[in-house]
Structures are given as structure tokens and as C-alpha cells.
PDB file of C-alpha atoms in Angstrom:
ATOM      1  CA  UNK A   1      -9.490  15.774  33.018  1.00 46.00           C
ATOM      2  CA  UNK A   2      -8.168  18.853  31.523  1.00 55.00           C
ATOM      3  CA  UNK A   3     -11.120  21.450  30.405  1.00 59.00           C
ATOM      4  CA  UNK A   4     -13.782  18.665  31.056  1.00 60.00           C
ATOM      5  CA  UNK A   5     -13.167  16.631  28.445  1.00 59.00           C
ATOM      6  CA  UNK A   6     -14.143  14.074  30.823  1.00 62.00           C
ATOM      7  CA  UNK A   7     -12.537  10.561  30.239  1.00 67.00           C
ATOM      8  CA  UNK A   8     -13.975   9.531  26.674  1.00 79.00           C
ATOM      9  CA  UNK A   9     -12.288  10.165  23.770  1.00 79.00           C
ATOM     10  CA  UNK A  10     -14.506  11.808  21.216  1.00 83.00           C
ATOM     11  CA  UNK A  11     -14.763   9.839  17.949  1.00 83.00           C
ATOM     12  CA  UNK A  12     -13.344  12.737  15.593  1.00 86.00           C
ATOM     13  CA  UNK A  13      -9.786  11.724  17.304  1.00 87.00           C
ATOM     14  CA  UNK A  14      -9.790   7.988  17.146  1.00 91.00           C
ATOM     15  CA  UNK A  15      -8.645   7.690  13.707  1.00 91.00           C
ATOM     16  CA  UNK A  16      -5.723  10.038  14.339  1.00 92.00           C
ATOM     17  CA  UNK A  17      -4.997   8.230  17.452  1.00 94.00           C
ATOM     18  CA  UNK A  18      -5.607   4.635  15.787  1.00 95.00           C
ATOM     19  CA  UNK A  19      -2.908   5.571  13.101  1.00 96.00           C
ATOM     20  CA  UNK A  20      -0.254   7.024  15.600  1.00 96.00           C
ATOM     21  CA  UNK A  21      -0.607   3.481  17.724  1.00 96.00           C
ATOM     22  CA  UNK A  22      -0.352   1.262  14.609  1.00 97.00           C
ATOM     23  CA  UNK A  23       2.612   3.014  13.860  1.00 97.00           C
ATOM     24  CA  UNK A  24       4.035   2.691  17.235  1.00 97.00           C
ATOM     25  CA  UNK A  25       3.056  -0.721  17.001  1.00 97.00           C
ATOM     26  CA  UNK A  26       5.040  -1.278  13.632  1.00 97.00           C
ATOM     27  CA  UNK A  27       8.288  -0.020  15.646  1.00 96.00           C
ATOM     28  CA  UNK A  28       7.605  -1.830  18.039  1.00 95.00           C
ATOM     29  CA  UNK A  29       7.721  -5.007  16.038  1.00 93.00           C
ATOM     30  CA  UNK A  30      10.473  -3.897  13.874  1.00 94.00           C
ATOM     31  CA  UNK A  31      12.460  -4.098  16.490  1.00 93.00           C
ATOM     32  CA  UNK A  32      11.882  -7.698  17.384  1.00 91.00           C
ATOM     33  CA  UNK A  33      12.646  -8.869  13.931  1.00 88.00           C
ATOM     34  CA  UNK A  34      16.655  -9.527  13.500  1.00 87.00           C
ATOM     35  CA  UNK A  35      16.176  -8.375   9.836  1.00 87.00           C
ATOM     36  CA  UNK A  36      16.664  -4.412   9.797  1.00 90.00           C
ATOM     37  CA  UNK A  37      13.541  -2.346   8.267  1.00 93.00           C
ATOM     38  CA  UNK A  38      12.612   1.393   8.515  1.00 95.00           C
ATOM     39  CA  UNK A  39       9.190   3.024   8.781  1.00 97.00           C
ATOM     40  CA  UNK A  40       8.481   6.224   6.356  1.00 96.00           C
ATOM     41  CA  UNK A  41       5.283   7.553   5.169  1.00 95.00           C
ATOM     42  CA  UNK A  42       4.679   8.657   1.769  1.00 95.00           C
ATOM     43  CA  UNK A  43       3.097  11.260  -0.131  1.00 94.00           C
ATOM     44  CA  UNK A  44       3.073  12.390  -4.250  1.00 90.00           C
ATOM     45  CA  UNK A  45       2.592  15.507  -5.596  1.00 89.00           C
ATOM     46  CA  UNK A  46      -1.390  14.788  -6.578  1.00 89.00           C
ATOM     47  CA  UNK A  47      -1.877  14.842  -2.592  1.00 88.00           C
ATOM     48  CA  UNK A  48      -2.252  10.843  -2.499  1.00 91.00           C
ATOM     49  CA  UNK A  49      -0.721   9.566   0.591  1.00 96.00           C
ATOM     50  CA  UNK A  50      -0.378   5.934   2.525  1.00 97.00           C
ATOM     51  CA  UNK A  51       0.024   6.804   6.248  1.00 97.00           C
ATOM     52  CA  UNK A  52       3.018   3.988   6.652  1.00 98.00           C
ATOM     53  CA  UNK A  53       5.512   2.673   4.344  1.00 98.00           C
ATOM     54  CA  UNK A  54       7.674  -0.278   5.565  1.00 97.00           C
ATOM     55  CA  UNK A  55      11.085  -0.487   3.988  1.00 96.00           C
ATOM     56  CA  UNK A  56      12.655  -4.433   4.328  1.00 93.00           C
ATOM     57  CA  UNK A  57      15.122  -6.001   2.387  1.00 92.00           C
ATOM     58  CA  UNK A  58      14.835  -2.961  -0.232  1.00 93.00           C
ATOM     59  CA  UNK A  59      11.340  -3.852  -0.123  1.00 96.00           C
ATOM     60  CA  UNK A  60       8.315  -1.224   0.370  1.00 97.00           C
ATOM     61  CA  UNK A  61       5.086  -2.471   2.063  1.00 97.00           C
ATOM     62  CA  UNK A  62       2.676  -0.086   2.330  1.00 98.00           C
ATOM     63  CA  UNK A  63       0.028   0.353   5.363  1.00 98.00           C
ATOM     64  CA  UNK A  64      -2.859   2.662   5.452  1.00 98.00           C
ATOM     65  CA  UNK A  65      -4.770   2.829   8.909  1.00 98.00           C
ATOM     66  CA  UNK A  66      -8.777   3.207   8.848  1.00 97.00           C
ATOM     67  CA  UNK A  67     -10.886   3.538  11.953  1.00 96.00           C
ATOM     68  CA  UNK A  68     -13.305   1.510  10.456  1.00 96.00           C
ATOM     69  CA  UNK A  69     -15.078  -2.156  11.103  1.00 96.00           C
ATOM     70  CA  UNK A  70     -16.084  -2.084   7.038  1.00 97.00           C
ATOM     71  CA  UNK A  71     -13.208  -1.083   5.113  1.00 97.00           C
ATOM     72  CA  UNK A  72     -13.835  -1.435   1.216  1.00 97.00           C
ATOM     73  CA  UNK A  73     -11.721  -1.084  -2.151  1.00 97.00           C
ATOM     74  CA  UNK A  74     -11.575   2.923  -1.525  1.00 97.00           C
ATOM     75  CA  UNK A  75     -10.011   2.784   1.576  1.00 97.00           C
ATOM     76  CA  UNK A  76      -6.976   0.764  -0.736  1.00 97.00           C
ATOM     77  CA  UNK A  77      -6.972   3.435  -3.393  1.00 96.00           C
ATOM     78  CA  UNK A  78      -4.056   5.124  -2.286  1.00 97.00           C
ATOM     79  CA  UNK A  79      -2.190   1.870  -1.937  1.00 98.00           C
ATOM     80  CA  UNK A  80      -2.911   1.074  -5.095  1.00 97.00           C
ATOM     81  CA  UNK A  81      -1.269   3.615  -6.616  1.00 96.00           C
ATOM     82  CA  UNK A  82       1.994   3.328  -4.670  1.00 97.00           C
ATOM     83  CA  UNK A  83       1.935  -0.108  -5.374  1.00 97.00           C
ATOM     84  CA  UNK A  84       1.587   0.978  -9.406  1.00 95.00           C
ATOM     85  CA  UNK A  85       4.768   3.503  -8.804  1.00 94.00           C
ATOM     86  CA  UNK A  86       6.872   1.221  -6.850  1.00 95.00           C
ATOM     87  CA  UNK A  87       7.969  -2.259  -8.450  1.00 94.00           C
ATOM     88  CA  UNK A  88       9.749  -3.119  -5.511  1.00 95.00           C
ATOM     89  CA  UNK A  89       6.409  -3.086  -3.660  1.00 96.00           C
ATOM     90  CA  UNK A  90       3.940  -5.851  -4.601  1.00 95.00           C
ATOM     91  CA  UNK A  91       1.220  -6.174  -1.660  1.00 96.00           C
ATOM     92  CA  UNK A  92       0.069  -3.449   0.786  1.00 98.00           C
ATOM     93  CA  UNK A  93      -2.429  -3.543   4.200  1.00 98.00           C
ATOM     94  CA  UNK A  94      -5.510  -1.820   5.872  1.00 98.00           C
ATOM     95  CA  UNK A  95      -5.029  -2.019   9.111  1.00 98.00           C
ATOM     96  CA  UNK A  96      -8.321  -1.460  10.516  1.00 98.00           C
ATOM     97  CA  UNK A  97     -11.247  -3.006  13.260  1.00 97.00           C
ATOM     98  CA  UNK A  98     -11.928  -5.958  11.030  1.00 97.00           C
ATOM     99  CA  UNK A  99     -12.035  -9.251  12.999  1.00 96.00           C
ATOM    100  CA  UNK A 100      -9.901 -11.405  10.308  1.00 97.00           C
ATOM    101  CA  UNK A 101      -8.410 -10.421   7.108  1.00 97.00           C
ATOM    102  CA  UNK A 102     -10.458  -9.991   4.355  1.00 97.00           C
ATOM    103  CA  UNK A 103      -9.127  -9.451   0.717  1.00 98.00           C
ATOM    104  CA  UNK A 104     -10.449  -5.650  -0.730  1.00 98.00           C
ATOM    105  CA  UNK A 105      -8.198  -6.002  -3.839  1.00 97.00           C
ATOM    106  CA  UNK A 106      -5.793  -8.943  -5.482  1.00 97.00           C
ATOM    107  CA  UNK A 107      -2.620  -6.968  -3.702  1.00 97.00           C
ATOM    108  CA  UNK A 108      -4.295  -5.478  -0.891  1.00 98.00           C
ATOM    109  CA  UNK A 109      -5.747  -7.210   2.448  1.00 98.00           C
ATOM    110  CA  UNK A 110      -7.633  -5.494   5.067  1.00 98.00           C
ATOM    111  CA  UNK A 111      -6.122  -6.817   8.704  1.00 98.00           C
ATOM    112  CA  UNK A 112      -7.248  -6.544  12.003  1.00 98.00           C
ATOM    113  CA  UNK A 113      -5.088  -4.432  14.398  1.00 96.00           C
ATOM    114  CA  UNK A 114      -3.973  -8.094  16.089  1.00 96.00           C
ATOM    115  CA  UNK A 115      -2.373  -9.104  12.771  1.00 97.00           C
ATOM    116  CA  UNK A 116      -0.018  -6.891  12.794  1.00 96.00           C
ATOM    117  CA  UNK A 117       2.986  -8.740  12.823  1.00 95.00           C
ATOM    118  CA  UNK A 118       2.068 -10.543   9.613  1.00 94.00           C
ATOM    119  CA  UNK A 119       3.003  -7.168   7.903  1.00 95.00           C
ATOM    120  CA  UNK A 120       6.903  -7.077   9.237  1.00 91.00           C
ATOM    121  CA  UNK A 121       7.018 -11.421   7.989  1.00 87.00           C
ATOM    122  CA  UNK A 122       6.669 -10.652   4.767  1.00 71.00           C
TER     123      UNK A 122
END
């Protein structure tokens, strides 16, 4: 490897890495799907940001992307408030290294990285 980083990924990178792949994943799927969507991300001006926004049927569905195996209600906060600025946007996602879906909040619900697809049959 290049500067002997050796073959290992160092931890520091896997959430920036995890987030690139679940996006790649969600155009991936997208274009399976005969409906047409679009992938944006989204950021306001108080610096609050969801790393993917799915646009379907003039629908938003937003995704944030945790390297974590616990998420909890503050990995959703950020969701949250999209989903309190957008009415066209009722549930959101954490995508994350959960083995099944757990509910963190009545509108958002922490998947694991299999599930996926369930985001795009809304």
C-alpha cells in the first residue's frame, strides 16, 4: 500500500467512507425503481445538515449515515428538523450497523445498511 498504510482502514475514515457507499448505494437503487427520484443533500444556515435527501414523487426522505452499532435520538436530530421545515417530508432514516430497524423517534427509524431499499419503497 501507498506510504504503509498497510491494508486496514483506520477507524477515523469509516464513517466518511460508510456515508459515500450508502449514497452510492441509494443510486444504485434509484435506478432500479421505474419511478424517477433524485439524491441531494441538505444543509440550513444554523450549520444543521442530513447527509442524503431523497426526492420521489415531490416527496423528500431524508437519510443520515452513522458508523455506529447504537444509534440513539441525537443521531436523528438533524432529521428532525428537516422533517419540521419540510411538509412534504414526513419520515426520515439512520442508516447505520444496527442488525434490524429499531424506532429512535415516532418519524425516524434507525436501519441496517441491508435495508436499504425500504428507503426508495416508500
Amino acid at each position: 500500500m501507498a506510504a504503509g498504510e498497510g491494508l486496514d482502514i483506520p477507524e477515523k475514515y469509516m464513517g466518511d467512507l460508510f456515508e459515500q457507499w450508502v449514497g452510492l448505494e441509494l443510486l444504485r437503487e434509484m435506478r432500479t425503481k421505474p419511478i424517477k427520484s433524485s439524491l441531494m443533500f441538505w444543509r440550513d444556515q444554523s450549520g444543521a445538515k442530513v447527509d442524503w435527501i431523497v426526492e420521489k414523487q415531490n416527496r423528500y426522505i431524508p437519510v443520515e449515515v452513522k458508523w455506529t452499532k447504537n444509534p440513539s435520538v441525537k443521531d436523528a436530530r438533524h432529521i428532525l428538523t428537516f422533517l419540521d421545515e419540510y411538509e412534504n417530508s414526513s419520515k426520515g432514516y439512520v442508516v447505520c450497523r444496527v442488525s434490524r430497524a429499531q424506532k429512535l423517534t415516532d418519524r425516524v427509524t434507525a436501519i441496517p445498511w441491508t435495508d436499504i431499499p425500504i428507503i426508495l419503497e416508500e
